Amino acid sequence: MFLSTLSRASHARRVSTSALFGAILAFMLMLSPAHALEDEWSAGGGLVLASIPSQENGVMGVGGLAKLRYGLDDAFALGLSVLYSHHFAAAGSEADPDGAGPMEVIVPRLGLSYAIDILELVPWVELDLGCYFAGEQLLEEADWGFGASISLGLEYRRWRSTALGVQLGYHAFFQHLDQYPAYVHFALTASWISDPFDFD
C-alpha cells in the first residue's frame, strides 16, 4: 500500500508538471515574435502626466508628447521627441509663492534607445540629450536651459503597423538642479510604424 501511495503521488506530480509546462508553452505561442525594428520609421504621440518636484513642494501637470523614431537595427533606434506639460500651481501657494499662476514646460529631446525586440511585448530604454523651455513662473534667471533624460517603456506590438505603450521618464535640468532636482513624466502612447523600403 505504501508503494502504491508513492506511485500515485509521483504520477500526480508528473501530471501537474506537464500541465504547468503546457500552460507556459501555450502562453509563449500566444505571444508571437515582434516585427524587427531595423529600417522602420515610427511616429506617434501620447497623453502625459508630469511632476516638477521643487525643494519645497511638487507641482503636477498634464500635457502630451510627439515622437519620431528610426530603427538602426533590431535593437537600437534614434529618436526625436517633444514633451509638453501644463502645471497647475495655485497663485500664492507654497509651490508658487510669487503668485505667477500656472506653469508650462517644453522639452525637445534627441536620443538613442535600446529595445528587446523578441515578443509582442517590447521593453525599451532610452537616453536623451536636449533642452527645456519654460516661462518666468518656473525659471527665474533664464527661460531655457540644457538637460538630459532617461526613459523606460514597454510597447505592445500585436499589429504590424501599430504599437501601444507606456513610458516613464526622468529629466535633469542642468542649469536649475538646485531649484528643480527632477522633472518626471508618465505617458500612455500610440505609434504608427512603417518601413518605406519594404516592398513585399
Short mmCIF file of N, CA, C and O in Angstrom, two decimals, residues 11-143:
data_model
loop_
_atom_site.label_atom_id
_atom_site.label_comp_id
_atom_site.label_asym_id
_atom_site.label_seq_id
_atom_site.Cartn_x
_atom_site.Cartn_y
_atom_site.Cartn_z
N HIS A 11 2.83 10.14 -9.81
CA HIS A 11 2.03 10.37 -11.02
C HIS A 11 1.37 11.74 -10.98
O HIS A 11 1.33 12.46 -11.99
N ALA A 12 0.87 12.12 -9.80
CA ALA A 12 0.22 13.43 -9.67
C ALA A 12 1.21 14.55 -9.92
O ALA A 12 0.88 15.56 -10.55
N ARG A 13 2.46 14.39 -9.42
CA ARG A 13 3.48 15.42 -9.66
C ARG A 13 3.80 15.53 -11.14
O ARG A 13 3.97 16.63 -11.68
N ARG A 14 3.89 14.37 -11.82
CA ARG A 14 4.18 14.41 -13.25
C ARG A 14 3.06 15.09 -14.02
O ARG A 14 3.29 15.87 -14.94
N VAL A 15 1.81 14.82 -13.63
CA VAL A 15 0.68 15.44 -14.29
C VAL A 15 0.68 16.95 -14.07
O VAL A 15 0.48 17.74 -15.01
N SER A 16 0.93 17.39 -12.82
CA SER A 16 0.93 18.83 -12.53
C SER A 16 2.08 19.53 -13.24
O SER A 16 1.93 20.65 -13.75
N THR A 17 3.26 18.87 -13.31
CA THR A 17 4.39 19.45 -14.01
C THR A 17 4.11 19.58 -15.51
O THR A 17 4.41 20.60 -16.13
N SER A 18 3.49 18.55 -16.08
CA SER A 18 3.14 18.60 -17.51
C SER A 18 2.14 19.70 -17.78
O SER A 18 2.22 20.41 -18.79
N ALA A 19 1.17 19.87 -16.86
CA ALA A 19 0.17 20.93 -17.04
C ALA A 19 0.82 22.30 -16.98
O ALA A 19 0.46 23.20 -17.74
N LEU A 20 1.80 22.47 -16.06
CA LEU A 20 2.49 23.75 -15.93
C LEU A 20 3.27 24.07 -17.20
O LEU A 20 3.17 25.19 -17.73
N PHE A 21 4.03 23.11 -17.71
CA PHE A 21 4.78 23.34 -18.93
C PHE A 21 3.85 23.58 -20.12
O PHE A 21 4.14 24.39 -21.00
N GLY A 22 2.70 22.91 -20.14
CA GLY A 22 1.74 23.13 -21.20
C GLY A 22 1.18 24.54 -21.18
O GLY A 22 1.01 25.16 -22.24
N ALA A 23 0.91 25.04 -19.97
CA ALA A 23 0.39 26.41 -19.85
C ALA A 23 1.43 27.42 -20.30
O ALA A 23 1.11 28.41 -20.98
N ILE A 24 2.70 27.20 -19.91
CA ILE A 24 3.77 28.11 -20.32
C ILE A 24 3.94 28.10 -21.83
O ILE A 24 4.09 29.14 -22.47
N LEU A 25 3.90 26.92 -22.44
CA LEU A 25 4.04 26.80 -23.89
C LEU A 25 2.88 27.51 -24.61
O LEU A 25 3.10 28.21 -25.61
N ALA A 26 1.66 27.33 -24.09
CA ALA A 26 0.51 27.99 -24.71
C ALA A 26 0.65 29.51 -24.64
O ALA A 26 0.34 30.22 -25.59
N PHE A 27 1.15 30.01 -23.49
CA PHE A 27 1.35 31.46 -23.35
C PHE A 27 2.40 31.97 -24.33
O PHE A 27 2.24 33.02 -24.95
N MET A 28 3.50 31.23 -24.50
CA MET A 28 4.55 31.63 -25.43
C MET A 28 4.04 31.62 -26.87
O MET A 28 4.43 32.47 -27.68
N LEU A 29 3.17 30.67 -27.21
CA LEU A 29 2.64 30.63 -28.56
C LEU A 29 1.70 31.79 -28.83
O LEU A 29 1.58 32.28 -29.96
N MET A 30 1.01 32.25 -27.77
CA MET A 30 0.12 33.41 -27.92
C MET A 30 0.92 34.67 -28.22
O MET A 30 0.46 35.55 -28.93
N LEU A 31 2.14 34.76 -27.66
CA LEU A 31 2.99 35.92 -27.89
C LEU A 31 3.88 35.65 -29.10
O LEU A 31 4.97 35.10 -28.98
N SER A 32 3.41 35.98 -30.26
CA SER A 32 4.20 35.76 -31.47
C SER A 32 5.35 36.74 -31.53
O SER A 32 5.32 37.78 -30.88
N PRO A 33 6.40 36.44 -32.30
CA PRO A 33 7.54 37.34 -32.39
C PRO A 33 7.15 38.73 -32.87
O PRO A 33 6.30 38.88 -33.74
N ALA A 34 7.78 39.74 -32.29
CA ALA A 34 7.53 41.12 -32.72
C ALA A 34 8.23 41.36 -34.05
O ALA A 34 9.14 40.64 -34.44
N HIS A 35 7.79 42.38 -34.74
CA HIS A 35 8.42 42.73 -36.01
C HIS A 35 9.71 43.48 -35.76
O HIS A 35 9.83 44.27 -34.84
N ALA A 36 10.72 43.23 -36.58
CA ALA A 36 12.03 43.84 -36.39
C ALA A 36 11.95 45.35 -36.52
O ALA A 36 11.15 45.90 -37.26
N LEU A 37 12.82 46.02 -35.77
CA LEU A 37 12.83 47.48 -35.77
C LEU A 37 13.71 48.06 -36.87
O LEU A 37 13.61 49.25 -37.16
N GLU A 38 14.57 47.26 -37.47
CA GLU A 38 15.55 47.79 -38.43
C GLU A 38 14.86 48.46 -39.61
O GLU A 38 13.93 47.91 -40.21
N ASP A 39 15.34 49.66 -39.95
CA ASP A 39 14.86 50.45 -41.09
C ASP A 39 13.40 50.90 -40.95
O ASP A 39 12.82 51.41 -41.90
N GLU A 40 12.82 50.72 -39.78
CA GLU A 40 11.44 51.15 -39.59
C GLU A 40 11.37 52.59 -39.09
O GLU A 40 12.20 53.03 -38.30
N TRP A 41 10.37 53.29 -39.56
CA TRP A 41 10.03 54.61 -39.04
C TRP A 41 8.81 54.48 -38.14
O TRP A 41 7.85 53.79 -38.49
N SER A 42 8.86 55.12 -37.02
CA SER A 42 7.74 55.09 -36.08
C SER A 42 7.39 56.52 -35.70
O SER A 42 8.25 57.29 -35.26
N ALA A 43 6.12 56.88 -35.85
CA ALA A 43 5.65 58.21 -35.48
C ALA A 43 4.44 58.06 -34.56
O ALA A 43 3.57 57.22 -34.80
N GLY A 44 4.41 58.85 -33.51
CA GLY A 44 3.30 58.70 -32.58
C GLY A 44 3.23 59.82 -31.57
O GLY A 44 3.92 60.85 -31.67
N GLY A 45 2.42 59.61 -30.58
CA GLY A 45 2.24 60.59 -29.53
C GLY A 45 1.52 59.98 -28.35
O GLY A 45 1.23 58.77 -28.34
N GLY A 46 1.23 60.82 -27.36
CA GLY A 46 0.56 60.28 -26.20
C GLY A 46 0.14 61.36 -25.22
O GLY A 46 0.43 62.55 -25.38
N LEU A 47 -0.55 60.90 -24.19
CA LEU A 47 -1.00 61.75 -23.10
C LEU A 47 -0.01 61.66 -21.95
O LEU A 47 0.49 60.57 -21.63
N VAL A 48 0.27 62.79 -21.31
CA VAL A 48 1.34 62.87 -20.32
C VAL A 48 0.80 63.35 -18.98
O VAL A 48 -0.02 64.27 -18.91
N LEU A 49 1.28 62.72 -17.92
CA LEU A 49 1.12 63.21 -16.56
C LEU A 49 2.53 63.51 -16.04
O LEU A 49 3.39 62.63 -16.06
N ALA A 50 2.78 64.75 -15.62
CA ALA A 50 4.14 65.17 -15.27
C ALA A 50 4.16 65.82 -13.89
O ALA A 50 3.15 66.31 -13.39
N SER A 51 5.35 65.82 -13.30
CA SER A 51 5.54 66.43 -11.99
C SER A 51 6.87 67.17 -11.95
O SER A 51 7.87 66.69 -12.49
N ILE A 52 6.87 68.35 -11.32
CA ILE A 52 8.09 69.12 -11.10
C ILE A 52 8.30 69.23 -9.59
O ILE A 52 7.75 70.12 -8.95
N PRO A 53 9.05 68.30 -9.00
CA PRO A 53 9.29 68.39 -7.57
C PRO A 53 10.35 69.45 -7.26
O PRO A 53 11.51 69.31 -7.64
N SER A 54 9.97 70.52 -6.62
CA SER A 54 10.94 71.53 -6.20
C SER A 54 11.50 71.14 -4.84
O SER A 54 11.15 70.09 -4.28
N GLN A 55 12.35 71.96 -4.28
CA GLN A 55 12.92 71.65 -2.97
C GLN A 55 11.85 71.66 -1.89
O GLN A 55 11.95 70.97 -0.90
N GLU A 56 10.79 72.46 -2.07
CA GLU A 56 9.77 72.57 -1.04
C GLU A 56 8.51 71.77 -1.35
O GLU A 56 7.84 71.29 -0.46
N ASN A 57 8.19 71.63 -2.63
CA ASN A 57 6.89 71.07 -2.97
C ASN A 57 6.96 70.50 -4.38
O ASN A 57 7.96 70.62 -5.07
N GLY A 58 5.87 69.88 -4.82
CA GLY A 58 5.77 69.37 -6.18
C GLY A 58 4.57 69.94 -6.88
O GLY A 58 3.54 70.22 -6.25
N VAL A 59 4.67 70.14 -8.17
CA VAL A 59 3.58 70.70 -8.95
C VAL A 59 3.21 69.71 -10.05
O VAL A 59 4.03 69.42 -10.93
N MET A 60 2.01 69.18 -10.01
CA MET A 60 1.56 68.22 -11.01
C MET A 60 1.07 68.94 -12.25
O MET A 60 0.63 70.10 -12.18
N GLY A 61 1.13 68.24 -13.39
CA GLY A 61 0.66 68.83 -14.63
C GLY A 61 0.26 67.76 -15.63
O GLY A 61 0.53 66.57 -15.43
N VAL A 62 -0.40 68.18 -16.68
CA VAL A 62 -0.82 67.28 -17.76
C VAL A 62 -0.35 67.88 -19.08
O VAL A 62 -0.08 69.07 -19.19
N GLY A 63 -0.27 67.03 -20.09
CA GLY A 63 0.18 67.50 -21.39
C GLY A 63 0.21 66.38 -22.40
O GLY A 63 -0.59 65.45 -22.34
N GLY A 64 1.16 66.47 -23.32
CA GLY A 64 1.27 65.48 -24.36
C GLY A 64 2.68 65.39 -24.90
O GLY A 64 3.55 66.19 -24.54
N LEU A 65 2.92 64.40 -25.73
CA LEU A 65 4.23 64.26 -26.38
C LEU A 65 4.04 63.80 -27.81
O LEU A 65 3.06 63.15 -28.15
N ALA A 66 5.00 64.17 -28.65
CA ALA A 66 5.07 63.71 -30.04
C ALA A 66 6.45 63.12 -30.25
O ALA A 66 7.45 63.64 -29.72
N LYS A 67 6.54 62.03 -30.98
CA LYS A 67 7.82 61.36 -31.14
C LYS A 67 7.98 60.79 -32.55
O LYS A 67 7.01 60.43 -33.22
N LEU A 68 9.23 60.70 -32.96
CA LEU A 68 9.61 60.12 -34.24
C LEU A 68 10.84 59.25 -33.99
O LEU A 68 11.79 59.68 -33.34
N ARG A 69 10.81 58.01 -34.49
CA ARG A 69 11.91 57.07 -34.24
C ARG A 69 12.29 56.34 -35.51
O ARG A 69 11.42 56.01 -36.33
N TYR A 70 13.60 56.10 -35.66
CA TYR A 70 14.11 55.35 -36.81
C TYR A 70 14.96 54.20 -36.31
O TYR A 70 15.91 54.39 -35.54
N GLY A 71 14.64 52.98 -36.74
CA GLY A 71 15.37 51.79 -36.29
C GLY A 71 16.69 51.62 -37.02
O GLY A 71 16.72 51.46 -38.24
N LEU A 72 17.79 51.63 -36.27
CA LEU A 72 19.11 51.42 -36.85
C LEU A 72 19.36 49.94 -37.11
O LEU A 72 19.98 49.56 -38.10
N ASP A 73 18.92 49.08 -36.20
CA ASP A 73 18.99 47.64 -36.36
C ASP A 73 17.87 47.03 -35.52
O ASP A 73 16.91 47.72 -35.17
N ASP A 74 17.98 45.74 -35.20
CA ASP A 74 16.91 45.08 -34.47
C ASP A 74 16.81 45.52 -33.01
O ASP A 74 15.85 45.17 -32.33
N ALA A 75 17.80 46.27 -32.51
CA ALA A 75 17.79 46.65 -31.10
C ALA A 75 17.87 48.16 -30.88
O ALA A 75 17.22 48.69 -29.97
N PHE A 76 18.67 48.87 -31.68
CA PHE A 76 18.91 50.29 -31.44
C PHE A 76 18.10 51.17 -32.41
O PHE A 76 17.88 50.80 -33.56
N ALA A 77 17.69 52.33 -31.91
CA ALA A 77 16.93 53.27 -32.72
C ALA A 77 17.26 54.69 -32.30
O ALA A 77 17.56 54.96 -31.13
N LEU A 78 17.22 55.60 -33.26
CA LEU A 78 17.34 57.03 -32.99
C LEU A 78 15.95 57.61 -32.77
O LEU A 78 15.01 57.26 -33.50
N GLY A 79 15.84 58.49 -31.80
CA GLY A 79 14.54 59.06 -31.51
C GLY A 79 14.57 60.57 -31.35
O GLY A 79 15.53 61.13 -30.81
N LEU A 80 13.55 61.23 -31.84
CA LEU A 80 13.36 62.66 -31.68
C LEU A 80 11.97 62.86 -31.10
O LEU A 80 10.98 62.33 -31.63
N SER A 81 11.88 63.60 -29.99
CA SER A 81 10.58 63.78 -29.35
C SER A 81 10.47 65.17 -28.74
O SER A 81 11.48 65.83 -28.46
N VAL A 82 9.24 65.58 -28.55
CA VAL A 82 8.94 66.85 -27.89
C VAL A 82 7.89 66.58 -26.82
O VAL A 82 6.83 65.99 -27.11
N LEU A 83 8.19 67.00 -25.61
CA LEU A 83 7.30 66.80 -24.47
C LEU A 83 6.78 68.14 -23.99
O LEU A 83 7.55 69.11 -23.85
N TYR A 84 5.47 68.22 -23.76
CA TYR A 84 4.85 69.46 -23.28
C TYR A 84 3.99 69.15 -22.05
O TYR A 84 3.27 68.14 -22.02
N SER A 85 4.08 70.02 -21.05
CA SER A 85 3.23 69.85 -19.88
C SER A 85 2.80 71.20 -19.32
O SER A 85 3.55 72.17 -19.34
N HIS A 86 1.57 71.25 -18.84
CA HIS A 86 0.98 72.44 -18.24
C HIS A 86 0.74 72.12 -16.76
O HIS A 86 0.02 71.18 -16.42
N HIS A 87 1.37 72.90 -15.88
CA HIS A 87 1.35 72.60 -14.45
C HIS A 87 0.48 73.59 -13.70
O HIS A 87 0.58 74.81 -13.90
N PHE A 88 -0.35 73.04 -12.83
CA PHE A 88 -1.33 73.84 -12.11
C PHE A 88 -0.79 74.20 -10.73
O PHE A 88 -0.70 73.35 -9.84
N ALA A 89 -0.41 75.42 -10.56
CA ALA A 89 0.04 75.91 -9.26
C ALA A 89 -0.86 77.06 -8.85
O ALA A 89 -0.96 78.07 -9.55
N ALA A 90 -1.53 76.91 -7.73
CA ALA A 90 -2.43 77.97 -7.27
C ALA A 90 -1.61 79.22 -6.92
O ALA A 90 -0.61 79.14 -6.22
N ALA A 91 -2.01 80.35 -7.46
CA ALA A 91 -1.28 81.60 -7.21
C ALA A 91 -1.17 81.88 -5.73
O ALA A 91 -2.15 81.82 -4.99
N GLY A 92 0.05 82.17 -5.28
CA GLY A 92 0.28 82.48 -3.88
C GLY A 92 0.48 81.28 -2.99
O GLY A 92 0.70 81.42 -1.79
N SER A 93 0.41 80.05 -3.56
CA SER A 93 0.60 78.85 -2.74
C SER A 93 2.08 78.63 -2.48
O SER A 93 2.95 79.35 -2.99
N GLU A 94 2.37 77.61 -1.69
CA GLU A 94 3.78 77.30 -1.37
C GLU A 94 4.56 76.95 -2.62
O GLU A 94 5.74 77.26 -2.75
N ALA A 95 3.87 76.28 -3.59
CA ALA A 95 4.54 75.93 -4.85
C ALA A 95 4.70 77.13 -5.76
O ALA A 95 5.49 77.10 -6.70
N ASP A 96 3.97 78.21 -5.50
CA ASP A 96 4.03 79.40 -6.34
C ASP A 96 3.92 80.64 -5.45
O ASP A 96 2.91 81.36 -5.47
N PRO A 97 4.93 80.91 -4.64
CA PRO A 97 4.84 82.00 -3.67
C PRO A 97 4.71 83.38 -4.30
O PRO A 97 4.20 84.30 -3.67
N ASP A 98 5.16 83.56 -5.54
CA ASP A 98 5.10 84.87 -6.18
C ASP A 98 3.76 85.14 -6.87
O ASP A 98 3.57 86.20 -7.44
N GLY A 99 2.90 84.13 -6.86
CA GLY A 99 1.58 84.33 -7.45
C GLY A 99 1.58 84.39 -8.96
O GLY A 99 0.75 85.06 -9.57
N ALA A 100 2.52 83.71 -9.60
CA ALA A 100 2.62 83.77 -11.07
C ALA A 100 1.57 82.89 -11.75
O ALA A 100 1.27 83.08 -12.91
N GLY A 101 1.02 81.91 -11.04
CA GLY A 101 0.00 81.07 -11.62
C GLY A 101 0.54 79.85 -12.34
O GLY A 101 1.66 79.41 -12.07
N PRO A 102 -0.24 79.26 -13.26
CA PRO A 102 0.15 78.03 -13.96
C PRO A 102 1.49 78.17 -14.69
O PRO A 102 1.87 79.26 -15.12
N MET A 103 2.19 77.01 -14.83
CA MET A 103 3.49 76.99 -15.48
C MET A 103 3.44 76.04 -16.68
O MET A 103 2.73 75.04 -16.65
N GLU A 104 4.22 76.32 -17.70
CA GLU A 104 4.31 75.48 -18.87
C GLU A 104 5.76 75.11 -19.14
O GLU A 104 6.65 75.95 -19.00
N VAL A 105 5.97 73.85 -19.54
CA VAL A 105 7.32 73.34 -19.82
C VAL A 105 7.31 72.63 -21.17
O VAL A 105 6.39 71.86 -21.46
N ILE A 106 8.32 72.89 -22.00
CA ILE A 106 8.51 72.22 -23.28
C ILE A 106 9.91 71.62 -23.29
O ILE A 106 10.89 72.31 -23.01
N VAL A 107 9.99 70.31 -23.61
CA VAL A 107 11.28 69.60 -23.58
C VAL A 107 11.49 68.87 -24.91
O VAL A 107 10.98 67.76 -25.10
N PRO A 108 12.22 69.45 -25.87
CA PRO A 108 12.63 68.70 -27.08
C PRO A 108 13.85 67.84 -26.77
O PRO A 108 14.76 68.28 -26.06
N ARG A 109 13.86 66.60 -27.31
CA ARG A 109 14.93 65.64 -26.98
C ARG A 109 15.38 64.86 -28.22
O ARG A 109 14.59 64.59 -29.12
N LEU A 110 16.65 64.52 -28.23
CA LEU A 110 17.22 63.65 -29.26
C LEU A 110 18.01 62.58 -28.54
O LEU A 110 18.86 62.89 -27.70
N GLY A 111 17.74 61.30 -28.87
CA GLY A 111 18.41 60.25 -28.11
C GLY A 111 18.51 58.93 -28.83
O GLY A 111 18.10 58.77 -29.99
N LEU A 112 19.06 57.96 -28.12
CA LEU A 112 19.28 56.61 -28.61
C LEU A 112 18.56 55.63 -27.68
O LEU A 112 18.71 55.71 -26.46
N SER A 113 17.78 54.73 -28.27
CA SER A 113 17.05 53.76 -27.47
C SER A 113 17.51 52.34 -27.79
O SER A 113 18.01 52.05 -28.88
N TYR A 114 17.32 51.46 -26.80
CA TYR A 114 17.64 50.03 -26.95
C TYR A 114 16.40 49.23 -26.59
O TYR A 114 15.82 49.42 -25.51
N ALA A 115 15.97 48.36 -27.48
CA ALA A 115 14.76 47.57 -27.26
C ALA A 115 15.08 46.09 -27.37
O ALA A 115 15.93 45.67 -28.16
N ILE A 116 14.39 45.29 -26.55
CA ILE A 116 14.48 43.84 -26.65
C ILE A 116 13.32 43.38 -27.52
O ILE A 116 12.21 43.14 -27.05
N ASP A 117 13.57 43.30 -28.81
CA ASP A 117 12.53 43.07 -29.81
C ASP A 117 12.40 41.57 -30.07
O ASP A 117 12.89 41.05 -31.08
N ILE A 118 11.74 40.85 -29.14
CA ILE A 118 11.62 39.40 -29.26
C ILE A 118 10.16 38.99 -29.39
O ILE A 118 9.78 38.30 -30.32
N LEU A 119 9.35 39.42 -28.44
CA LEU A 119 7.94 39.06 -28.43
C LEU A 119 7.09 40.30 -28.68
O LEU A 119 7.60 41.38 -28.94
N GLU A 120 5.78 40.13 -28.59
CA GLU A 120 4.88 41.25 -28.82
C GLU A 120 5.05 42.35 -27.78
O GLU A 120 4.81 43.52 -28.06
N LEU A 121 5.44 41.98 -26.57
CA LEU A 121 5.73 42.96 -25.54
C LEU A 121 7.19 43.35 -25.64
O LEU A 121 8.08 42.52 -25.41
N VAL A 122 7.48 44.60 -26.00
CA VAL A 122 8.84 45.05 -26.29
C VAL A 122 9.27 46.08 -25.24
O VAL A 122 8.84 47.24 -25.30
N PRO A 123 10.11 45.69 -24.29
CA PRO A 123 10.64 46.68 -23.34
C PRO A 123 11.78 47.46 -23.97
O PRO A 123 12.52 46.94 -24.82
N TRP A 124 11.93 48.73 -23.55
CA TRP A 124 13.00 49.56 -24.11
C TRP A 124 13.48 50.56 -23.08
O TRP A 124 12.80 50.89 -22.12
N VAL A 125 14.69 51.05 -23.31
CA VAL A 125 15.27 52.11 -22.50
C VAL A 125 15.89 53.13 -23.45
O VAL A 125 16.42 52.76 -24.50
N GLU A 126 15.79 54.42 -23.11
CA GLU A 126 16.29 55.47 -23.99
C GLU A 126 17.03 56.54 -23.20
O GLU A 126 16.59 56.94 -22.12
N LEU A 127 18.16 56.97 -23.75
CA LEU A 127 18.94 58.07 -23.19
C LEU A 127 18.86 59.24 -24.15
O LEU A 127 19.07 59.07 -25.36
N ASP A 128 18.57 60.43 -23.61
CA ASP A 128 18.37 61.61 -24.46
C ASP A 128 19.18 62.80 -23.97
O ASP A 128 19.41 62.96 -22.76
N LEU A 129 19.56 63.64 -24.93
CA LEU A 129 20.07 64.97 -24.64
C LEU A 129 19.12 65.97 -25.27
O LEU A 129 18.52 65.70 -26.30
N GLY A 130 18.99 67.12 -24.64
CA GLY A 130 18.07 68.10 -25.19
C GLY A 130 18.13 69.40 -24.43
O GLY A 130 19.14 69.74 -23.80
N CYS A 131 17.05 70.11 -24.49
CA CYS A 131 16.95 71.38 -23.78
C CYS A 131 15.54 71.50 -23.22
O CYS A 131 14.69 70.64 -23.44
N TYR A 132 15.29 72.56 -22.49
CA TYR A 132 13.98 72.78 -21.92
C TYR A 132 13.65 74.26 -21.96
O TYR A 132 14.51 75.12 -21.83
N PHE A 133 12.38 74.53 -22.18
CA PHE A 133 11.87 75.91 -22.24
C PHE A 133 10.76 76.05 -21.22
O PHE A 133 9.91 75.17 -21.09
N ALA A 134 10.77 77.16 -20.52
CA ALA A 134 9.73 77.42 -19.53
C ALA A 134 9.60 78.92 -19.33
O ALA A 134 10.53 79.70 -19.59
N GLY A 135 8.44 79.33 -18.87
CA GLY A 135 8.20 80.74 -18.62
C GLY A 135 8.85 81.20 -17.32
O GLY A 135 9.42 80.42 -16.56
N GLU A 136 8.73 82.47 -17.04
CA GLU A 136 9.35 83.04 -15.86
C GLU A 136 8.71 82.52 -14.58
O GLU A 136 9.29 82.64 -13.49
N GLN A 137 7.53 81.90 -14.68
CA GLN A 137 6.93 81.31 -13.50
C GLN A 137 7.79 80.19 -12.94
O GLN A 137 7.81 79.92 -11.75
N LEU A 138 8.53 79.49 -13.83
CA LEU A 138 9.35 78.35 -13.41
C LEU A 138 10.81 78.73 -13.25
O LEU A 138 11.44 78.43 -12.24
N LEU A 139 11.38 79.40 -14.25
CA LEU A 139 12.80 79.72 -14.25
C LEU A 139 12.99 81.21 -14.00
O LEU A 139 12.47 82.04 -14.73
N GLU A 140 13.75 81.53 -12.99
CA GLU A 140 13.89 82.92 -12.59
C GLU A 140 14.89 83.68 -13.45
O GLU A 140 14.69 84.84 -13.78
N GLU A 141 16.01 83.05 -13.81
CA GLU A 141 17.09 83.76 -14.48
C GLU A 141 17.11 83.56 -15.99
O GLU A 141 17.69 84.35 -16.71
N ALA A 142 16.55 82.49 -16.48
CA ALA A 142 16.56 82.21 -17.92
C ALA A 142 15.30 81.44 -18.27
O ALA A 142 14.72 80.76 -17.44
N ASP A 143 14.88 81.55 -19.51
CA ASP A 143 13.67 80.84 -19.91
C ASP A 143 13.97 79.55 -20.66
O ASP A 143 13.09 78.95 -21.25
#
